[in-house]
Coordinates of C-alpha atoms in Angstrom, one line a residue:
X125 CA 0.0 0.0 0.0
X126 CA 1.6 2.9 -0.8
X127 CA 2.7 5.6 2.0
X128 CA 2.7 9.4 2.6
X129 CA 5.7 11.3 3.4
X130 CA 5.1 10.7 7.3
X131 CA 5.1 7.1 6.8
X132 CA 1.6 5.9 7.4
X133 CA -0.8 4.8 4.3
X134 CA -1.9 7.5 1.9
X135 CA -5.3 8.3 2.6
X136 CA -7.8 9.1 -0.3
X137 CA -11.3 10.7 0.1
X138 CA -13.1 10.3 -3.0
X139 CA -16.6 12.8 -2.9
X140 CA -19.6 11.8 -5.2
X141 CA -22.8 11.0 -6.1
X142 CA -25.0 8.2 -3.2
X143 CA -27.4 5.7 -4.1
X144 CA -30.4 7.8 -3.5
X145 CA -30.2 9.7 -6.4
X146 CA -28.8 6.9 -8.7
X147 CA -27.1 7.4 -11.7
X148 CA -23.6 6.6 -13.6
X149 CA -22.1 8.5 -11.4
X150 CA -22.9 7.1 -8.4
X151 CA -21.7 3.5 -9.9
X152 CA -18.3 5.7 -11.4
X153 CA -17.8 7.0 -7.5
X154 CA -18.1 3.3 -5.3
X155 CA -16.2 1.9 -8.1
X156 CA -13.0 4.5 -8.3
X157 CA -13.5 4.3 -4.0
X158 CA -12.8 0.7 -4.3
X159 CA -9.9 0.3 -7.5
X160 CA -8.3 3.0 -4.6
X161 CA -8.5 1.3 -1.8
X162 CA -6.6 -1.7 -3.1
X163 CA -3.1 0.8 -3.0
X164 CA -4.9 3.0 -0.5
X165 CA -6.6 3.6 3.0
X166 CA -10.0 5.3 1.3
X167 CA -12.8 6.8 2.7
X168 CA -16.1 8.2 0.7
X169 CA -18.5 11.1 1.3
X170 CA -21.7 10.6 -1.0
X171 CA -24.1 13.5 -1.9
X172 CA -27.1 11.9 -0.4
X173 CA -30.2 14.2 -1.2
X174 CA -28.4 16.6 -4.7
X175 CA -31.7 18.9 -4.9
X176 CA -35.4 19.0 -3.9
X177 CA -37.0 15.3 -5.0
X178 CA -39.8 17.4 -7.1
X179 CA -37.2 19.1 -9.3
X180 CA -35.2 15.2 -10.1
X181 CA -36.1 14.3 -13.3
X182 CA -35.8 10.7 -12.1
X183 CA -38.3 11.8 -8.9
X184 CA -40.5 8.4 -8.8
X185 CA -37.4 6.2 -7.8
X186 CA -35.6 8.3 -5.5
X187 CA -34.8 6.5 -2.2
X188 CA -35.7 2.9 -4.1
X189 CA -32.7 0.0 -4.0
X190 CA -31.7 -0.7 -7.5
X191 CA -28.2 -1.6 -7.2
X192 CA -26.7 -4.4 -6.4
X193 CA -23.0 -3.4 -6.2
X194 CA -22.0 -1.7 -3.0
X195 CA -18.6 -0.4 -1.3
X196 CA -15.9 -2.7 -0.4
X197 CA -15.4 -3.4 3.1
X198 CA -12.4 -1.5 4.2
X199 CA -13.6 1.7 3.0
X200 CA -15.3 4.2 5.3
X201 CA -18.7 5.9 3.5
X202 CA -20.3 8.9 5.0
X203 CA -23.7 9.1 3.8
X204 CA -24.2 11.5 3.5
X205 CA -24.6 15.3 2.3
X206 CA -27.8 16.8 1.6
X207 CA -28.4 19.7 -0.6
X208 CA -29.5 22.2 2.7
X209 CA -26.2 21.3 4.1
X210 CA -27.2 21.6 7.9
X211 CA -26.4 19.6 10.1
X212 CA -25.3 17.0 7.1
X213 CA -22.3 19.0 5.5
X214 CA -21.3 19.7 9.2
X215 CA -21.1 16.4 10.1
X216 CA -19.3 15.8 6.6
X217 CA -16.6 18.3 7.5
X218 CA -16.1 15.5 10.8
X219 CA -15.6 13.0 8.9
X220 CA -13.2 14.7 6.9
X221 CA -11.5 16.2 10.3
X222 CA -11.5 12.3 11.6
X223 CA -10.5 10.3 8.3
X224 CA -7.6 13.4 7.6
X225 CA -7.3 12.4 4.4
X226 CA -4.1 13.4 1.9
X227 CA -6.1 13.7 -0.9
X228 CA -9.5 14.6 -0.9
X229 CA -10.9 14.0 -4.7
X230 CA -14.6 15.5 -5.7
X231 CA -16.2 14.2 -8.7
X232 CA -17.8 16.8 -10.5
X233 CA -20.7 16.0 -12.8
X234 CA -23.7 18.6 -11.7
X235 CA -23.7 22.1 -10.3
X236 CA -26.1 21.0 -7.3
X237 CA -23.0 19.9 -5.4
X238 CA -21.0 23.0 -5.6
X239 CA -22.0 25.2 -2.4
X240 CA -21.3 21.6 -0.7
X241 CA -17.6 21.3 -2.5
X242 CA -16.7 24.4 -1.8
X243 CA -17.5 24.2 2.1
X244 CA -15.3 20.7 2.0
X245 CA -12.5 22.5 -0.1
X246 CA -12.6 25.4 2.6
X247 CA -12.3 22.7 4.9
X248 CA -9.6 20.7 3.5
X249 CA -7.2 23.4 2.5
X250 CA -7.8 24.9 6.6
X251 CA -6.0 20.7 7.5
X252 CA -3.8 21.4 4.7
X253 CA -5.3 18.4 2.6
X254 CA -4.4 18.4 -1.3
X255 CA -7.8 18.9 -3.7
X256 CA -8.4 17.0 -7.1
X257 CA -11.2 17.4 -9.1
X258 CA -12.5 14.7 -11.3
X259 CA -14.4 16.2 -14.0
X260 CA -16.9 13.7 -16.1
X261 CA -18.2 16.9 -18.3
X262 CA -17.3 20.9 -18.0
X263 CA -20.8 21.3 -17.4
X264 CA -24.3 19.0 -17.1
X265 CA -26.0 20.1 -20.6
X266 CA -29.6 20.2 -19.3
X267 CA -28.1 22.6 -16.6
X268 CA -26.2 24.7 -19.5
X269 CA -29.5 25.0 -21.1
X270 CA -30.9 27.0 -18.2
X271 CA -29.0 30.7 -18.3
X272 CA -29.2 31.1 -14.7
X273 CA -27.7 27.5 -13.5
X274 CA -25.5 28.1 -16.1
X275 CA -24.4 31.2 -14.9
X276 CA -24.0 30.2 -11.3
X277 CA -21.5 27.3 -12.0
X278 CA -19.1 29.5 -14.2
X279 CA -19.1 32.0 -11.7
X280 CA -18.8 30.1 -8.4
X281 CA -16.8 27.2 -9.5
X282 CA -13.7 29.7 -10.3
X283 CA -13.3 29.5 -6.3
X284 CA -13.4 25.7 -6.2
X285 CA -10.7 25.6 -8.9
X286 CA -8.3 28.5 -7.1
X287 CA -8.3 26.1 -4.1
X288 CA -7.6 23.1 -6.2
X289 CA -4.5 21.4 -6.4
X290 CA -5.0 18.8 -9.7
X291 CA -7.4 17.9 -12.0
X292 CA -8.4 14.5 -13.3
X293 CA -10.3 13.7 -16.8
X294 CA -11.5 10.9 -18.8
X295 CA -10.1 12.6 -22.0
X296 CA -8.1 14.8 -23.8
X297 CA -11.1 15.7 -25.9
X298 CA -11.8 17.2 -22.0
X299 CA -8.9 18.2 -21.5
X300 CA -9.1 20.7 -24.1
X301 CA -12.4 21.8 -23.2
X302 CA -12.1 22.1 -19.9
X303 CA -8.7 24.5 -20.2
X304 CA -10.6 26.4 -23.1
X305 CA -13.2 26.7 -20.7
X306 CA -11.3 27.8 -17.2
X307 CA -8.3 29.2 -16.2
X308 CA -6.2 26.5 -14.9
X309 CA -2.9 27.8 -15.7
X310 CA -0.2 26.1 -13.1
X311 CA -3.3 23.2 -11.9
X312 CA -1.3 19.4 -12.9
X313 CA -3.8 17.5 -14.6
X314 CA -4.1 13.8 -15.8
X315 CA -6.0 11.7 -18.5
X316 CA -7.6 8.7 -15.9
X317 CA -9.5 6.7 -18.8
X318 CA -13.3 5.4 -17.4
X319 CA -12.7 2.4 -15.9
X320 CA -14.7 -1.4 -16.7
X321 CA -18.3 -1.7 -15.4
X322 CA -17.5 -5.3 -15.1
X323 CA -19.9 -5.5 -12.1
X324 CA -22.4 -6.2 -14.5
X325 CA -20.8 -8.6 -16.5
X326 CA -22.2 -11.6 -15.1
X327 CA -22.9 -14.7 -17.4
X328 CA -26.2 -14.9 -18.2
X329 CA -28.3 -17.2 -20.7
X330 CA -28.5 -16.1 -24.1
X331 CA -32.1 -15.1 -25.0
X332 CA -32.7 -13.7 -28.7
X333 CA -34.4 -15.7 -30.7
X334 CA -32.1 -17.5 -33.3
X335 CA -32.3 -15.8 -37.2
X336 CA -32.7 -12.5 -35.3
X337 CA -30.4 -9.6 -34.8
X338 CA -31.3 -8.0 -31.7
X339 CA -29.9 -4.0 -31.3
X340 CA -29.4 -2.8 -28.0
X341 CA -30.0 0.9 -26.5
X342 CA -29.3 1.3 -23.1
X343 CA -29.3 4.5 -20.7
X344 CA -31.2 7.9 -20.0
X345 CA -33.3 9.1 -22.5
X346 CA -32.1 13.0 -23.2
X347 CA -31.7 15.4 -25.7
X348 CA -27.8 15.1 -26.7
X349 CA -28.1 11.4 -26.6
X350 CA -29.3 10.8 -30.2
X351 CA -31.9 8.3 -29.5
X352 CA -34.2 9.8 -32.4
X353 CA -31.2 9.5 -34.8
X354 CA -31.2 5.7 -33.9
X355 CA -35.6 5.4 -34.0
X356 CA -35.0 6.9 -38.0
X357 CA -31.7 4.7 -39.0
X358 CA -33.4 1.3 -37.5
X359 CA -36.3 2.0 -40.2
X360 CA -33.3 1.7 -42.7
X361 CA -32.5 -2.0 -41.6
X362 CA -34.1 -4.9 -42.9
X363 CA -36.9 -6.6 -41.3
X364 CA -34.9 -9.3 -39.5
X365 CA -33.5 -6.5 -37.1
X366 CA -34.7 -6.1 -34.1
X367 CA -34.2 -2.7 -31.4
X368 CA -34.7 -2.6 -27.6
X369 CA -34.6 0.9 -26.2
X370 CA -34.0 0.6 -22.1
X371 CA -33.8 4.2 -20.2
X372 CA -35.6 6.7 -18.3
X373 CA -36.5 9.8 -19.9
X374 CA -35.0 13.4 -18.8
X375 CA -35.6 16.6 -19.5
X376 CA -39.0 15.9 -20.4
X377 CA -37.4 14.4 -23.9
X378 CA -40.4 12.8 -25.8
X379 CA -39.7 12.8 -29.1
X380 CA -38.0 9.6 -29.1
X381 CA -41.0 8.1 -27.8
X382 CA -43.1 9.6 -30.5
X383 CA -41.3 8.6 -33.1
X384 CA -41.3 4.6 -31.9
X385 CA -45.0 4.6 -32.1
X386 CA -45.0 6.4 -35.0
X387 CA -42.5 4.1 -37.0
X388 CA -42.7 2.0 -39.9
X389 CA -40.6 -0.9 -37.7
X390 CA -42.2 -0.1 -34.4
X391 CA -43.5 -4.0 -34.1
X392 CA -39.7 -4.5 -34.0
X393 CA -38.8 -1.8 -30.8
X394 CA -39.1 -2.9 -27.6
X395 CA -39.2 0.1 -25.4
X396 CA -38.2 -0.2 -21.9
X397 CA -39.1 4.1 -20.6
X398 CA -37.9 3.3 -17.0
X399 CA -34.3 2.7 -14.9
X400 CA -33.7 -0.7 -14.6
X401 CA -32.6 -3.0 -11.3
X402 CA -28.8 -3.9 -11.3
X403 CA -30.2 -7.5 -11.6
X404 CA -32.0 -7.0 -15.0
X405 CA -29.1 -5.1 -16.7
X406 CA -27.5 -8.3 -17.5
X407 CA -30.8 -9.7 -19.3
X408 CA -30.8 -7.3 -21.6
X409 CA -26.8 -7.3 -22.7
X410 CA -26.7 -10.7 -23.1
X411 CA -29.9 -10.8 -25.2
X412 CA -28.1 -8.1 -27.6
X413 CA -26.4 -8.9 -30.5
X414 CA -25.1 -5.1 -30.9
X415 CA -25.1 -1.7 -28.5
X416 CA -25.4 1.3 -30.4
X417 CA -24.9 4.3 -29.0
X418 CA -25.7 7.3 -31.3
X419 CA -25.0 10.8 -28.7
X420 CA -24.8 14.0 -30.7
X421 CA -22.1 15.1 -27.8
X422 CA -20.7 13.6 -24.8
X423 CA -17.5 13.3 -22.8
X424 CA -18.1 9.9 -21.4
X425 CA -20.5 7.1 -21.2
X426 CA -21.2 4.4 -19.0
X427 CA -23.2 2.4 -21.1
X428 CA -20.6 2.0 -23.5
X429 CA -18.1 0.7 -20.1
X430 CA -21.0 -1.8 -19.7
X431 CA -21.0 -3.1 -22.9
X432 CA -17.2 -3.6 -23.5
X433 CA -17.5 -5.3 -20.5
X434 CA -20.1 -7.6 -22.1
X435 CA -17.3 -7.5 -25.0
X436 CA -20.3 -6.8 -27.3
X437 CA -19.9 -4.8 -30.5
X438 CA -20.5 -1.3 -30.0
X439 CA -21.4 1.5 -33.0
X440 CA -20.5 4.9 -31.1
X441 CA -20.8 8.2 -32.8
X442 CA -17.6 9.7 -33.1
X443 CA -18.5 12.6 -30.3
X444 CA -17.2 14.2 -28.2
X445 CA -14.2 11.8 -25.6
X446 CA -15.9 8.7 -26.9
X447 CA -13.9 7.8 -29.4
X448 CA -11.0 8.4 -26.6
X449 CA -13.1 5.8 -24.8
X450 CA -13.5 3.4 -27.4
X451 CA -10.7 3.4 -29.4
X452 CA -8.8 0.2 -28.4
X453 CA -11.3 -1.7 -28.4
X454 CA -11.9 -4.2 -31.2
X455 CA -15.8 -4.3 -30.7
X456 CA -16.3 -0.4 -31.9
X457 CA -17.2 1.0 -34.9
X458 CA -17.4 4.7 -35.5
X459 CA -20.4 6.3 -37.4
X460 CA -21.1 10.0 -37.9
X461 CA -23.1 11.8 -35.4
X462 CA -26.5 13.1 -36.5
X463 CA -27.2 11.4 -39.6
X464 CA -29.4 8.4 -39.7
X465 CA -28.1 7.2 -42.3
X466 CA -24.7 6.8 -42.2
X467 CA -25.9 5.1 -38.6
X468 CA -27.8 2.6 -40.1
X469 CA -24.8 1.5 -42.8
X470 CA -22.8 1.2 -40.0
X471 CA -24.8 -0.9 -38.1
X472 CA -24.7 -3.5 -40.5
X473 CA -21.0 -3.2 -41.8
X474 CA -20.5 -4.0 -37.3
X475 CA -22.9 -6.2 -38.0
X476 CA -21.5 -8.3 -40.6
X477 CA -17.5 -7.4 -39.1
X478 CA -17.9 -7.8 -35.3
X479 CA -20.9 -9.9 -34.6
X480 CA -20.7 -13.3 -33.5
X481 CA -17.9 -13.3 -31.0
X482 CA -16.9 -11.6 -27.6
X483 CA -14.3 -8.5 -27.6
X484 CA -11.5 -7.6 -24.9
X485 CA -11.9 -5.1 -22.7
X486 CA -9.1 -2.5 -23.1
X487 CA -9.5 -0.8 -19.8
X488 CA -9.2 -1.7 -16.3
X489 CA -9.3 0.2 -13.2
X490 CA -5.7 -0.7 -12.0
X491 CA -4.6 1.5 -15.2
X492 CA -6.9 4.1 -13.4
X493 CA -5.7 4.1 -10.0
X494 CA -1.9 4.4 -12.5
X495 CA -2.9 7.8 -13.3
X496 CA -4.6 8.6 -10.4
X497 CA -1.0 7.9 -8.4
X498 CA 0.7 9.8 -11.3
X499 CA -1.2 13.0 -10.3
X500 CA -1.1 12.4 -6.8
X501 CA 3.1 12.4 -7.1
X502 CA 3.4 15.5 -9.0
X503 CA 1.4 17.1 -6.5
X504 CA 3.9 15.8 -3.5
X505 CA 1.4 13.4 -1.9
X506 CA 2.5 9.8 -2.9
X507 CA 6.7 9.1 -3.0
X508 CA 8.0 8.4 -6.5
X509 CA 8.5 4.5 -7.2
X510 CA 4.9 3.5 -6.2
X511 CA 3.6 2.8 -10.3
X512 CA 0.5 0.3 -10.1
X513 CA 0.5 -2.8 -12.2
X514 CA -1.6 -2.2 -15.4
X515 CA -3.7 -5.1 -16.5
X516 CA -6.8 -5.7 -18.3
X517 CA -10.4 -6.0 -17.1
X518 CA -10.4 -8.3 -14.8
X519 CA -13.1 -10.1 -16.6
X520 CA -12.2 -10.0 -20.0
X521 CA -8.3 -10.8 -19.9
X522 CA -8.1 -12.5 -23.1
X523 CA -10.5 -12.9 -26.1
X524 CA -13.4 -15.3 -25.9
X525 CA -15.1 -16.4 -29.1
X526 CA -18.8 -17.0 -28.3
X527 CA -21.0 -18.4 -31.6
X528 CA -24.0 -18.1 -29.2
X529 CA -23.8 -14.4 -29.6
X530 CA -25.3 -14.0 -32.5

């Protein structure tokens, strides 16, 4: 385990989404917590209640159980914040004051958590404890789209970013972005690629019906995810495709949902319009033949981790840090963003190239917690010497050829 300079284990606090309010991130944050603690003594402050219930656009779950993954045992979770901070950001700053932390690391994914982060940052440069910020996106787009939200996170993140000591991103797609967006001159950074969301990669029986070829779209149904540009390209395939659509809508986006029941091939869509248990995710990857994924913009995306963990074939629009994300990995095919079309050929070219067997996972959390440790040594917290190994998913370690996926 590696050490700090006073010769007891590092210590990592990693700040993020809870279960409450479930989303990727909440998944990215226990996951991260625990690739950590295997070099690290980790503890984890979750943002238990983000914003009034009313105003979620996932309101009707909030509070249910849904996931089945959890933290691992050695590390210590607060949970947790709530958005009106007292007494629960006061007891956070406790913990923080208890665990003493070297590194305290906030994921930054929504501006509801940024009065909290900048109490903790107060807090942690007052015990003289390093800050990182882990940005999944500059900014949340449906919050962007709202001039007053938007306006609040330019202006008061600055603070959180004087105070910070590194920065962490999935990308150098974000990279770019995030300098062209903020002044960060002097601030270390470090590309961490998304880790595996191997947790869901649990064999399962194989379910499509044989002759079939069975399209999968998984994950929250919004605006810049392109679901509409998939609805119009699946009209374009012949008869013996088949698409599932699995995801909550946000933002009050209903178009895709129109357009299903409006389609020429809609007695070929299955439409799932809610957020799925950790124990059904499997079903529905292993009853894929293909993911497709056709965003008009995004920096990251889990579904896509999910599915290379499934070693499915994936087509990806060529957006945004996805291609980043996806670029090692034999499974992908690229297809232009935006153009239904030029989706739908590529569908069948992956299709006819990658169906038909399983695909290795190029990332792995070990190679993670490597960049992670890099940044944490060029800001003076971990000695030089301590590299972590690099391997592949621990799931998908070599490549497995599966006739049963088609």
């Amino acid at each position: 385990m590696s050490a700090s300079p006073d010769d007891r284990p590092t210590r990592i606090v990693v700040v993020g989404s809870g279960w409450r309010f479930l989303s990727g991130i909440s998944y990215y944050t226990c996951r991260l917590s625990n690739a950590l603690a295997s070099r690290y003594e980790v503890g984890a402050i979750l943002m238990r209640q983000l914003l009034p219930t009313r105003l979620y656009p996932g309101r009707s779950r909030v509070g249910q159980r849904l996931n089945d993954l959890d933290y691992a045992d050695g590390v210590r979770v607060f949970d947790g914040i709530d958005w009106w901070a007292v007494p629960s950001l006061i007891r956070a700053v406790r913990f923080l004051r208890s665990f003493r932390p070297d590194v305290l690391v906030l994921q930054w994914w929504t501006g509801t958590v940024l009065h909290s982060y900048l109490i903790l940052c107060l807090a942690a440069r007052l015990l003289k404890i390093k800050v990182v910020v882990e940005f999944h996106e500059v900014q949340d787009t449906g919050e962007a789209a709202h001039k007053w939200a938007s306006l609040y996170c330019r202006k008061l993140i600055r603070p959180l970013l004087r105070g910070t000591d590194g920065v962490v991103v999935h990308s150098r797609f974000d990279r770019v972005a995030l300098r062209q967006t903020y002044d960060l001159t002097g601030v270390p950074d470090v590309i961490a690629i998304h880790g595996p969301f191997d947790h869901h990669a649990v064999p399962a029986p194989r379910t499509a019906e044989p002759g079939r070829r069975r399209l999968l779209f998984f994950g929250t149904i919004r605006p810049y995810k392109g679901l509409e540009d998939l609805i119009e390209a699946f009209a374009l395939l012949p008869d013996d495709y088949e698409l599932t659509v699995v995801g909550e809508t946000w933002e009050g986006w209903t178009l895709p949902a129109s357009l299903i029941e409006a389609s020429p091939a809609a007695s070929r869509i299955t439409f799932v319009n809610r957020y799925v248990t950790d124990a059904e995710v499997d079903g529905f990857f292993a009853a894929a033949d293909m993911v497709v994924l056709p965003y008009r913009r995004s920096s990251a995306s889990g579904p896509l981790h999910i599915a290379m963990s499934h070693g499915l074939p994936v087509v990806v629009t060529a957006v945004g840090g996805l291609v980043e994300a996806a670029e090692e990995y034999s499974g992908a095919v690229f297809a232009a963003a935006a153009s239904p079309s030029a989706l739908a050929a590529s569908i069948e070219a992956a299709m006819s190239d990658k169906a038909g067997r399983r695909h290795t996972d190029p990332s792995s959390w070990e190679r993670s917690v490597a960049s992670f440790e890099s940044l944490f040594t060029e800001i003076g917290v971990v000695p030089v010497g301590h590299d972590a190994v690099i391997t592949a998913s621990s799931n998908q370690t070599v490549p497995l050829f599966s006739p049963d996926l088609r």
